[in-house]
Amino acid sequence: MRTAVSMDGLTKAYGRKLALAGVTLEIDRGITGLLGPNGAGKTTLMRMLATVLRPSGGALRLLDRDPRDTGERTEIRRRLGYLPQDPGFHQHFTAFEFVDYIATLKEWVDRDARHAEVRRVLRAVSLDEVAHRRIRALSGGMRRRVALAQALLGSPELLVLDEPTAGLDPQQRLQFRELVSDAAESSAVVLSTHQTEDVAALCSRVVALRDGAVAFDGSPAALADLARGRVWVSDMRDAGATVAWRTGDGAHRHVGAAPAGARIVEPTLEDGYLMLLGTAALPAVAA
Ligand SMILES: Nc1ncnc2c1ncn2[C@@H]1O[C@H](COP(=O)(O)OP(=O)(O)O)[C@@H](O)[C@H]1O
Ligand SMILES: [Mg+2]
């Protein structure tokens, strides 16, 4: 397979705001998870991978082609699947009509072959039974899956998914993981998420963005390892922790500089991620 994504010093400015401040990455086969707090630049990066946004500076190659060249951009788009963070729907379309419409834009000219492909991707996201319902009558999770279905059309070589699990219930999330693992056998997948469990369960590699720059790039286990020796539990809240929260069983879990004699536990990927972010972006902390 060609190198799916190659970025060198990639920048993006919106007016005076530098949303990406020089990102250098090579992405290949497998599933790469993009983590980062809101505003870190994930969507900006993914829109560049999807050829809908031009970089302000730096070099970008997608599937060994140059997205600035009109002809090569078309070649990239033929091999690309993209799930935007906020896909605009034609609400009066049925799920089938919408995915069929996107397939038409993707140059599936032969009607029978196109319809077969539309049915295949709708079945893959378990929407075959509601395929002929109007999108406006579908639940949020179903709409998310309609959007995912169109990204899967034609088994793309590069699959770019911006927050694909947002709004999915736990069962749908499991189903999604299976779907993406299958897709990753033949393509490079880049997905952004706020769910560290998705990354732990799915990704072979995790890239964390902070303020438009790469703050971490490595395996999920290596991200968890950032917090090794720095996660402890106790019955009382420890004021010295960088982050602390009460777990379901009533114990307090802490991340930070552990005091002497602390009950150190095995770090999770989320612990490592919180360690990386420091106090800048805390989850809801239970009092
Ligand atoms: N179209 C835009 N115009 C101006 N600023 C933008 C635009 N899109 C994003 N930004 C800014 O760029 C930064 C990165 O945004 P974004 O890529 O959406 O981050 P994320 O997806 O990680 O939340 C944020 O500060 C955001 O406000
Ligand atoms: Mg975003």
PDB file of C-alpha atoms in Angstrom, residues 10-287:
ATOM      1  CA  LEU A  10       1.576  21.418   8.226  1.00  0.00           C
ATOM      2  CA  THR A  11      -0.029  24.656   9.379  1.00  0.00           C
ATOM      3  CA  LYS A  12      -3.485  26.185   9.161  1.00  0.00           C
ATOM      4  CA  ALA A  13      -4.368  29.720  10.088  1.00  0.00           C
ATOM      5  CA  TYR A  14      -7.899  31.108  10.309  1.00  0.00           C
ATOM      6  CA  GLY A  15      -7.192  34.813  10.127  1.00  0.00           C
ATOM      7  CA  ARG A  16      -4.774  35.396  12.991  1.00  0.00           C
ATOM      8  CA  LYS A  17      -5.721  32.180  14.780  1.00  0.00           C
ATOM      9  CA  LEU A  18      -3.195  29.391  14.213  1.00  0.00           C
ATOM     10  CA  ALA A  19      -5.317  26.241  14.425  1.00  0.00           C
ATOM     11  CA  LEU A  20      -2.460  23.935  13.374  1.00  0.00           C
ATOM     12  CA  ALA A  21       1.022  25.035  14.308  1.00  0.00           C
ATOM     13  CA  GLY A  22       3.268  22.715  12.291  1.00  0.00           C
ATOM     14  CA  VAL A  23       2.263  19.067  12.358  1.00  0.00           C
ATOM     15  CA  THR A  24       4.614  16.403  11.011  1.00  0.00           C
ATOM     16  CA  LEU A  25       3.170  12.885  10.771  1.00  0.00           C
ATOM     17  CA  GLU A  26       3.250   9.803   8.572  1.00  0.00           C
ATOM     18  CA  ILE A  27       0.164   7.636   8.757  1.00  0.00           C
ATOM     19  CA  ASP A  28      -0.185   4.175   7.284  1.00  0.00           C
ATOM     20  CA  ARG A  29      -2.183   1.038   7.656  1.00  0.00           C
ATOM     21  CA  GLY A  30      -4.079   0.403  10.867  1.00  0.00           C
ATOM     22  CA  ILE A  31      -6.239   2.634  12.996  1.00  0.00           C
ATOM     23  CA  THR A  32      -4.843   5.909  14.235  1.00  0.00           C
ATOM     24  CA  GLY A  33      -6.793   7.666  16.967  1.00  0.00           C
ATOM     25  CA  LEU A  34      -6.648  11.424  17.225  1.00  0.00           C
ATOM     26  CA  LEU A  35      -7.237  12.664  20.769  1.00  0.00           C
ATOM     27  CA  GLY A  36      -7.324  16.218  21.985  1.00  0.00           C
ATOM     28  CA  PRO A  37      -9.452  18.683  23.902  1.00  0.00           C
ATOM     29  CA  ASN A  38     -11.973  20.862  22.087  1.00  0.00           C
ATOM     30  CA  GLY A  39     -10.214  23.399  19.921  1.00  0.00           C
ATOM     31  CA  ALA A  40      -6.995  21.348  19.675  1.00  0.00           C
ATOM     32  CA  GLY A  41      -7.223  21.232  15.874  1.00  0.00           C
ATOM     33  CA  LYS A  42      -8.575  17.717  15.231  1.00  0.00           C
ATOM     34  CA  THR A  43     -11.341  18.759  12.835  1.00  0.00           C
ATOM     35  CA  THR A  44      -9.001  21.144  11.036  1.00  0.00           C
ATOM     36  CA  LEU A  45      -6.505  18.323  10.507  1.00  0.00           C
ATOM     37  CA  MET A  46      -9.169  15.883   9.344  1.00  0.00           C
ATOM     38  CA  ARG A  47     -10.675  18.341   6.885  1.00  0.00           C
ATOM     39  CA  MET A  48      -7.249  18.621   5.295  1.00  0.00           C
ATOM     40  CA  LEU A  49      -7.026  14.840   5.077  1.00  0.00           C
ATOM     41  CA  ALA A  50     -10.414  14.911   3.375  1.00  0.00           C
ATOM     42  CA  THR A  51      -9.198  17.543   0.854  1.00  0.00           C
ATOM     43  CA  VAL A  52     -11.923  20.004   1.844  1.00  0.00           C
ATOM     44  CA  LEU A  53      -9.518  22.451   3.490  1.00  0.00           C
ATOM     45  CA  ARG A  54      -6.261  23.777   2.047  1.00  0.00           C
ATOM     46  CA  PRO A  55      -3.225  23.951   4.322  1.00  0.00           C
ATOM     47  CA  SER A  56      -1.776  27.426   4.952  1.00  0.00           C
ATOM     48  CA  GLY A  57       1.753  26.031   4.912  1.00  0.00           C
ATOM     49  CA  GLY A  58       3.812  22.851   4.989  1.00  0.00           C
ATOM     50  CA  ALA A  59       3.646  19.770   2.817  1.00  0.00           C
ATOM     51  CA  LEU A  60       0.784  17.297   2.554  1.00  0.00           C
ATOM     52  CA  ARG A  61       0.583  14.138   0.485  1.00  0.00           C
ATOM     53  CA  LEU A  62      -2.425  11.832   0.531  1.00  0.00           C
ATOM     54  CA  LEU A  63      -2.180   8.308  -0.909  1.00  0.00           C
ATOM     55  CA  ASP A  64       1.099   9.415  -2.495  1.00  0.00           C
ATOM     56  CA  ARG A  65      -0.593  12.192  -4.413  1.00  0.00           C
ATOM     57  CA  ASP A  66      -0.661  15.959  -4.204  1.00  0.00           C
ATOM     58  CA  PRO A  67      -4.049  17.345  -3.108  1.00  0.00           C
ATOM     59  CA  ARG A  68      -3.223  20.762  -4.636  1.00  0.00           C
ATOM     60  CA  ASP A  69      -3.239  19.270  -8.112  1.00  0.00           C
ATOM     61  CA  THR A  70      -6.786  19.097  -9.512  1.00  0.00           C
ATOM     62  CA  GLY A  71      -6.323  15.745 -11.235  1.00  0.00           C
ATOM     63  CA  GLU A  72      -4.517  14.132  -8.324  1.00  0.00           C
ATOM     64  CA  ARG A  73      -7.102  15.527  -5.902  1.00  0.00           C
ATOM     65  CA  THR A  74      -9.810  13.745  -7.864  1.00  0.00           C
ATOM     66  CA  GLU A  75      -7.784  10.523  -7.651  1.00  0.00           C
ATOM     67  CA  ILE A  76      -7.497  10.988  -3.874  1.00  0.00           C
ATOM     68  CA  ARG A  77     -11.219  11.642  -3.513  1.00  0.00           C
ATOM     69  CA  ARG A  78     -12.033   8.462  -5.402  1.00  0.00           C
ATOM     70  CA  ARG A  79     -10.143   6.509  -2.735  1.00  0.00           C
ATOM     71  CA  LEU A  80     -11.272   8.476   0.300  1.00  0.00           C
ATOM     72  CA  GLY A  81     -14.124   8.088   2.759  1.00  0.00           C
ATOM     73  CA  TYR A  82     -14.939  10.985   5.059  1.00  0.00           C
ATOM     74  CA  LEU A  83     -17.312  11.310   7.960  1.00  0.00           C
ATOM     75  CA  PRO A  84     -17.498  15.008   8.870  1.00  0.00           C
ATOM     76  CA  GLN A  85     -18.095  16.028  12.474  1.00  0.00           C
ATOM     77  CA  ASP A  86     -21.357  17.731  11.486  1.00  0.00           C
ATOM     78  CA  PRO A  87     -22.576  16.188   8.254  1.00  0.00           C
ATOM     79  CA  GLY A  88     -25.270  18.222   6.555  1.00  0.00           C
ATOM     80  CA  PHE A  89     -28.176  16.019   5.566  1.00  0.00           C
ATOM     81  CA  HIS A  90     -30.937  16.506   3.085  1.00  0.00           C
ATOM     82  CA  GLN A  91     -33.555  15.652   5.661  1.00  0.00           C
ATOM     83  CA  HIS A  92     -36.261  14.853   3.170  1.00  0.00           C
ATOM     84  CA  PHE A  93     -34.113  12.094   1.649  1.00  0.00           C
ATOM     85  CA  THR A  94     -34.485   8.571   2.885  1.00  0.00           C
ATOM     86  CA  ALA A  95     -31.336   6.902   4.225  1.00  0.00           C
ATOM     87  CA  PHE A  96     -31.083   4.940   0.991  1.00  0.00           C
ATOM     88  CA  GLU A  97     -31.585   8.008  -1.204  1.00  0.00           C
ATOM     89  CA  PHE A  98     -28.989   9.986   0.705  1.00  0.00           C
ATOM     90  CA  VAL A  99     -26.278   7.309   0.509  1.00  0.00           C
ATOM     91  CA  ASP A 100     -27.214   6.660  -3.120  1.00  0.00           C
ATOM     92  CA  TYR A 101     -26.856  10.367  -3.836  1.00  0.00           C
ATOM     93  CA  ILE A 102     -23.345  10.427  -2.344  1.00  0.00           C
ATOM     94  CA  ALA A 103     -22.480   7.298  -4.331  1.00  0.00           C
ATOM     95  CA  THR A 104     -23.599   9.088  -7.495  1.00  0.00           C
ATOM     96  CA  LEU A 105     -21.329  12.017  -6.636  1.00  0.00           C
ATOM     97  CA  LYS A 106     -18.557   9.472  -6.187  1.00  0.00           C
ATOM     98  CA  GLU A 107     -19.083   8.439  -9.807  1.00  0.00           C
ATOM     99  CA  TRP A 108     -20.817   5.124  -9.310  1.00  0.00           C
ATOM    100  CA  VAL A 109     -22.465   5.377 -12.699  1.00  0.00           C
ATOM    101  CA  ASP A 110     -23.829   1.865 -13.084  1.00  0.00           C
ATOM    102  CA  ARG A 111     -27.163   1.911 -11.287  1.00  0.00           C
ATOM    103  CA  ASP A 112     -27.327  -1.770 -10.305  1.00  0.00           C
ATOM    104  CA  ALA A 113     -23.763  -1.857  -9.003  1.00  0.00           C
ATOM    105  CA  ARG A 114     -24.347   1.410  -7.152  1.00  0.00           C
ATOM    106  CA  HIS A 115     -27.542   0.205  -5.506  1.00  0.00           C
ATOM    107  CA  ALA A 116     -25.847  -3.028  -4.471  1.00  0.00           C
ATOM    108  CA  GLU A 117     -23.036  -1.023  -2.855  1.00  0.00           C
ATOM    109  CA  VAL A 118     -25.525   1.273  -1.082  1.00  0.00           C
ATOM    110  CA  ARG A 119     -27.336  -1.759   0.293  1.00  0.00           C
ATOM    111  CA  ARG A 120     -24.010  -3.255   1.403  1.00  0.00           C
ATOM    112  CA  VAL A 121     -22.926  -0.208   3.432  1.00  0.00           C
ATOM    113  CA  LEU A 122     -26.390   0.284   4.954  1.00  0.00           C
ATOM    114  CA  ARG A 123     -26.347  -3.363   6.001  1.00  0.00           C
ATOM    115  CA  ALA A 124     -22.850  -2.875   7.452  1.00  0.00           C
ATOM    116  CA  VAL A 125     -24.185  -0.197   9.799  1.00  0.00           C
ATOM    117  CA  SER A 126     -27.373  -2.209  10.519  1.00  0.00           C
ATOM    118  CA  LEU A 127     -29.689   0.269   8.862  1.00  0.00           C
ATOM    119  CA  ASP A 128     -31.086  -1.982   6.148  1.00  0.00           C
ATOM    120  CA  GLU A 129     -34.446  -2.132   7.908  1.00  0.00           C
ATOM    121  CA  VAL A 130     -34.899   1.638   8.015  1.00  0.00           C
ATOM    122  CA  ALA A 131     -33.260   2.313   4.653  1.00  0.00           C
ATOM    123  CA  HIS A 132     -36.473   3.696   3.217  1.00  0.00           C
ATOM    124  CA  ARG A 133     -37.371   5.966   6.099  1.00  0.00           C
ATOM    125  CA  ARG A 134     -36.760   9.665   5.795  1.00  0.00           C
ATOM    126  CA  ILE A 135     -33.632  10.869   7.567  1.00  0.00           C
ATOM    127  CA  ARG A 136     -35.574  13.442   9.582  1.00  0.00           C
ATOM    128  CA  ALA A 137     -37.563  10.578  11.134  1.00  0.00           C
ATOM    129  CA  LEU A 138     -34.429   8.727  12.302  1.00  0.00           C
ATOM    130  CA  SER A 139     -32.859   8.934  15.764  1.00  0.00           C
ATOM    131  CA  GLY A 140     -29.561  10.746  16.302  1.00  0.00           C
ATOM    132  CA  GLY A 141     -27.625   7.474  16.509  1.00  0.00           C
ATOM    133  CA  MET A 142     -29.208   6.255  13.282  1.00  0.00           C
ATOM    134  CA  ARG A 143     -28.324   9.478  11.478  1.00  0.00           C
ATOM    135  CA  ARG A 144     -24.756   9.088  12.659  1.00  0.00           C
ATOM    136  CA  ARG A 145     -24.745   5.619  11.099  1.00  0.00           C
ATOM    137  CA  VAL A 146     -26.196   6.909   7.825  1.00  0.00           C
ATOM    138  CA  ALA A 147     -23.266   9.326   7.720  1.00  0.00           C
ATOM    139  CA  LEU A 148     -20.858   6.505   8.507  1.00  0.00           C
ATOM    140  CA  ALA A 149     -22.382   4.348   5.771  1.00  0.00           C
ATOM    141  CA  GLN A 150     -21.624   6.926   3.085  1.00  0.00           C
ATOM    142  CA  ALA A 151     -17.998   7.092   4.283  1.00  0.00           C
ATOM    143  CA  LEU A 152     -17.676   3.338   3.712  1.00  0.00           C
ATOM    144  CA  LEU A 153     -18.801   3.469   0.064  1.00  0.00           C
ATOM    145  CA  GLY A 154     -16.360   1.734  -2.237  1.00  0.00           C
ATOM    146  CA  SER A 155     -14.134   0.460   0.618  1.00  0.00           C
ATOM    147  CA  PRO A 156     -11.854   3.518   0.606  1.00  0.00           C
ATOM    148  CA  GLU A 157      -8.073   3.261   1.013  1.00  0.00           C
ATOM    149  CA  LEU A 158      -8.149   6.166   3.443  1.00  0.00           C
ATOM    150  CA  LEU A 159     -11.007   6.510   5.905  1.00  0.00           C
ATOM    151  CA  VAL A 160     -11.262   9.765   7.865  1.00  0.00           C
ATOM    152  CA  LEU A 161     -13.811   9.726  10.683  1.00  0.00           C
ATOM    153  CA  ASP A 162     -14.389  12.842  12.787  1.00  0.00           C
ATOM    154  CA  GLU A 163     -15.924  11.828  16.116  1.00  0.00           C
ATOM    155  CA  PRO A 164     -17.651   8.760  14.706  1.00  0.00           C
ATOM    156  CA  THR A 165     -18.842   7.447  18.077  1.00  0.00           C
ATOM    157  CA  ALA A 166     -20.440  10.668  19.323  1.00  0.00           C
ATOM    158  CA  GLY A 167     -24.090   9.952  20.060  1.00  0.00           C
ATOM    159  CA  LEU A 168     -23.833   6.176  19.796  1.00  0.00           C
ATOM    160  CA  ASP A 169     -25.090   3.993  22.628  1.00  0.00           C
ATOM    161  CA  PRO A 170     -22.746   1.321  24.071  1.00  0.00           C
ATOM    162  CA  GLN A 171     -24.079  -1.447  21.828  1.00  0.00           C
ATOM    163  CA  GLN A 172     -23.799   0.703  18.714  1.00  0.00           C
ATOM    164  CA  ARG A 173     -20.299   1.663  19.778  1.00  0.00           C
ATOM    165  CA  LEU A 174     -19.302  -2.005  19.952  1.00  0.00           C
ATOM    166  CA  GLN A 175     -20.793  -2.574  16.534  1.00  0.00           C
ATOM    167  CA  PHE A 176     -18.912   0.442  15.248  1.00  0.00           C
ATOM    168  CA  ARG A 177     -15.622  -0.899  16.581  1.00  0.00           C
ATOM    169  CA  GLU A 178     -16.150  -4.143  14.722  1.00  0.00           C
ATOM    170  CA  LEU A 179     -16.996  -2.286  11.552  1.00  0.00           C
ATOM    171  CA  VAL A 180     -13.913  -0.114  11.727  1.00  0.00           C
ATOM    172  CA  SER A 181     -11.609  -3.035  12.551  1.00  0.00           C
ATOM    173  CA  ASP A 182     -12.934  -4.781   9.441  1.00  0.00           C
ATOM    174  CA  ALA A 183     -12.454  -1.670   7.327  1.00  0.00           C
ATOM    175  CA  ALA A 184      -8.906  -1.270   8.645  1.00  0.00           C
ATOM    176  CA  GLU A 185      -7.854  -4.567   7.097  1.00  0.00           C
ATOM    177  CA  SER A 186      -7.816  -2.894   3.716  1.00  0.00           C
ATOM    178  CA  SER A 187      -7.438   0.797   4.549  1.00  0.00           C
ATOM    179  CA  ALA A 188      -5.753   3.354   6.730  1.00  0.00           C
ATOM    180  CA  VAL A 189      -8.245   4.723   9.252  1.00  0.00           C
ATOM    181  CA  VAL A 190      -7.855   8.017  11.087  1.00  0.00           C
ATOM    182  CA  LEU A 191     -10.512   8.758  13.673  1.00  0.00           C
ATOM    183  CA  SER A 192     -10.938  11.492  16.224  1.00  0.00           C
ATOM    184  CA  THR A 193     -12.705  10.896  19.484  1.00  0.00           C
ATOM    185  CA  HIS A 194     -13.146  12.107  23.026  1.00  0.00           C
ATOM    186  CA  GLN A 195     -13.608   8.537  24.200  1.00  0.00           C
ATOM    187  CA  THR A 196     -10.341   7.151  25.476  1.00  0.00           C
ATOM    188  CA  GLU A 197     -12.030   3.708  25.611  1.00  0.00           C
ATOM    189  CA  ASP A 198     -12.483   3.822  21.846  1.00  0.00           C
ATOM    190  CA  VAL A 199      -8.786   4.448  21.419  1.00  0.00           C
ATOM    191  CA  ALA A 200      -7.839   1.712  23.886  1.00  0.00           C
ATOM    192  CA  ALA A 201     -10.159  -0.771  22.194  1.00  0.00           C
ATOM    193  CA  LEU A 202      -9.466   0.069  18.564  1.00  0.00           C
ATOM    194  CA  CYS A 203      -6.330   1.969  17.788  1.00  0.00           C
ATOM    195  CA  SER A 204      -2.842   0.702  17.126  1.00  0.00           C
ATOM    196  CA  ARG A 205      -1.559   4.232  17.403  1.00  0.00           C
ATOM    197  CA  VAL A 206      -2.664   7.370  19.186  1.00  0.00           C
ATOM    198  CA  VAL A 207      -1.787  10.937  18.320  1.00  0.00           C
ATOM    199  CA  ALA A 208      -2.744  13.592  20.860  1.00  0.00           C
ATOM    200  CA  LEU A 209      -3.065  17.164  19.702  1.00  0.00           C
ATOM    201  CA  ARG A 210      -2.869  20.166  21.969  1.00  0.00           C
ATOM    202  CA  ASP A 211      -3.046  23.756  20.750  1.00  0.00           C
ATOM    203  CA  GLY A 212      -2.516  22.669  17.170  1.00  0.00           C
ATOM    204  CA  ALA A 213       0.627  20.659  17.837  1.00  0.00           C
ATOM    205  CA  VAL A 214       1.382  16.980  18.414  1.00  0.00           C
ATOM    206  CA  ALA A 215       1.687  16.449  22.169  1.00  0.00           C
ATOM    207  CA  PHE A 216       1.993  12.653  21.970  1.00  0.00           C
ATOM    208  CA  ASP A 217       2.488  10.057  19.247  1.00  0.00           C
ATOM    209  CA  GLY A 218       2.777   6.399  20.139  1.00  0.00           C
ATOM    210  CA  SER A 219       0.942   3.249  21.117  1.00  0.00           C
ATOM    211  CA  PRO A 220      -2.045   3.285  23.482  1.00  0.00           C
ATOM    212  CA  ALA A 221       0.101   1.356  25.979  1.00  0.00           C
ATOM    213  CA  ALA A 222       2.802   4.034  25.812  1.00  0.00           C
ATOM    214  CA  LEU A 223       0.207   6.743  26.486  1.00  0.00           C
ATOM    215  CA  ALA A 224      -1.012   4.834  29.546  1.00  0.00           C
ATOM    216  CA  ASP A 225       2.612   4.469  30.626  1.00  0.00           C
ATOM    217  CA  LEU A 226       2.946   8.247  30.975  1.00  0.00           C
ATOM    218  CA  ALA A 227       0.962   7.822  34.182  1.00  0.00           C
ATOM    219  CA  ARG A 228       2.809   4.753  35.455  1.00  0.00           C
ATOM    220  CA  GLY A 229       3.584   5.155  39.157  1.00  0.00           C
ATOM    221  CA  ARG A 230       1.422   8.259  39.216  1.00  0.00           C
ATOM    222  CA  VAL A 231      -2.024   6.812  39.716  1.00  0.00           C
ATOM    223  CA  TRP A 232      -3.190   5.925  43.186  1.00  0.00           C
ATOM    224  CA  VAL A 233      -6.391   5.186  45.002  1.00  0.00           C
ATOM    225  CA  SER A 234      -7.464   5.960  48.547  1.00  0.00           C
ATOM    226  CA  ASP A 235     -10.580   6.335  50.650  1.00  0.00           C
ATOM    227  CA  MET A 236     -10.037  10.065  50.996  1.00  0.00           C
ATOM    228  CA  ARG A 237      -9.547  12.706  48.381  1.00  0.00           C
ATOM    229  CA  ASP A 238      -5.886  13.707  48.196  1.00  0.00           C
ATOM    230  CA  ALA A 239      -5.521  17.466  47.706  1.00  0.00           C
ATOM    231  CA  GLY A 240      -2.042  17.092  46.201  1.00  0.00           C
ATOM    232  CA  ALA A 241      -3.244  15.289  43.062  1.00  0.00           C
ATOM    233  CA  THR A 242      -3.232  16.921  39.626  1.00  0.00           C
ATOM    234  CA  VAL A 243      -6.551  15.247  38.854  1.00  0.00           C
ATOM    235  CA  ALA A 244      -8.826  13.323  41.210  1.00  0.00           C
ATOM    236  CA  TRP A 245     -12.248  11.837  40.917  1.00  0.00           C
ATOM    237  CA  ARG A 246     -14.495   9.459  42.777  1.00  0.00           C
ATOM    238  CA  THR A 247     -14.992   6.109  41.084  1.00  0.00           C
ATOM    239  CA  GLY A 248     -18.181   4.045  41.047  1.00  0.00           C
ATOM    240  CA  ASP A 249     -17.143   2.063  44.107  1.00  0.00           C
ATOM    241  CA  GLY A 250     -16.670   5.224  46.178  1.00  0.00           C
ATOM    242  CA  ALA A 251     -12.846   5.176  46.184  1.00  0.00           C
ATOM    243  CA  HIS A 252     -10.896   8.229  45.045  1.00  0.00           C
ATOM    244  CA  ARG A 253      -8.621   7.839  42.059  1.00  0.00           C
ATOM    245  CA  HIS A 254      -5.769  10.291  41.684  1.00  0.00           C
ATOM    246  CA  VAL A 255      -3.326  11.154  38.940  1.00  0.00           C
ATOM    247  CA  GLY A 256      -0.238  13.228  39.699  1.00  0.00           C
ATOM    248  CA  ALA A 257       2.740  13.069  42.010  1.00  0.00           C
ATOM    249  CA  ALA A 258       1.896  10.239  44.381  1.00  0.00           C
ATOM    250  CA  PRO A 259       2.658  10.767  48.077  1.00  0.00           C
ATOM    251  CA  ALA A 260       4.848   8.290  49.973  1.00  0.00           C
ATOM    252  CA  GLY A 261       3.032   5.082  50.838  1.00  0.00           C
ATOM    253  CA  ALA A 262       0.267   5.670  48.276  1.00  0.00           C
ATOM    254  CA  ARG A 263      -1.605   2.648  46.906  1.00  0.00           C
ATOM    255  CA  ILE A 264      -0.300   2.781  43.326  1.00  0.00           C
ATOM    256  CA  VAL A 265      -2.453   1.138  40.670  1.00  0.00           C
ATOM    257  CA  GLU A 266      -2.044   0.186  37.009  1.00  0.00           C
ATOM    258  CA  PRO A 267      -2.565   3.245  34.772  1.00  0.00           C
ATOM    259  CA  THR A 268      -5.206   3.291  32.042  1.00  0.00           C
ATOM    260  CA  LEU A 269      -4.951   5.141  28.768  1.00  0.00           C
ATOM    261  CA  GLU A 270      -7.268   7.789  30.211  1.00  0.00           C
ATOM    262  CA  ASP A 271      -4.886   8.310  33.146  1.00  0.00           C
ATOM    263  CA  GLY A 272      -2.019   8.838  30.726  1.00  0.00           C
ATOM    264  CA  TYR A 273      -4.063  11.243  28.671  1.00  0.00           C
ATOM    265  CA  LEU A 274      -5.049  13.254  31.767  1.00  0.00           C
ATOM    266  CA  MET A 275      -1.413  13.270  32.828  1.00  0.00           C
ATOM    267  CA  LEU A 276      -0.477  14.632  29.414  1.00  0.00           C
ATOM    268  CA  LEU A 277      -3.076  17.371  29.548  1.00  0.00           C
ATOM    269  CA  GLY A 278      -2.204  18.252  33.116  1.00  0.00           C
ATOM    270  CA  THR A 279      -4.780  20.451  34.735  1.00  0.00           C
ATOM    271  CA  ALA A 280      -5.584  22.304  31.544  1.00  0.00           C
ATOM    272  CA  ALA A 281      -8.570  20.174  30.608  1.00  0.00           C
ATOM    273  CA  LEU A 282     -10.227  18.265  33.386  1.00  0.00           C
ATOM    274  CA  PRO A 283     -13.168  15.957  33.129  1.00  0.00           C
ATOM    275  CA  ALA A 284     -16.034  16.593  35.515  1.00  0.00           C
ATOM    276  CA  VAL A 285     -14.438  16.043  38.901  1.00  0.00           C
ATOM    277  CA  ALA A 286     -16.683  14.628  41.591  1.00  0.00           C
ATOM    278  CA  ALA A 287     -16.468  16.589  44.834  1.00  0.00           C
TER     279      ALA A 287
END
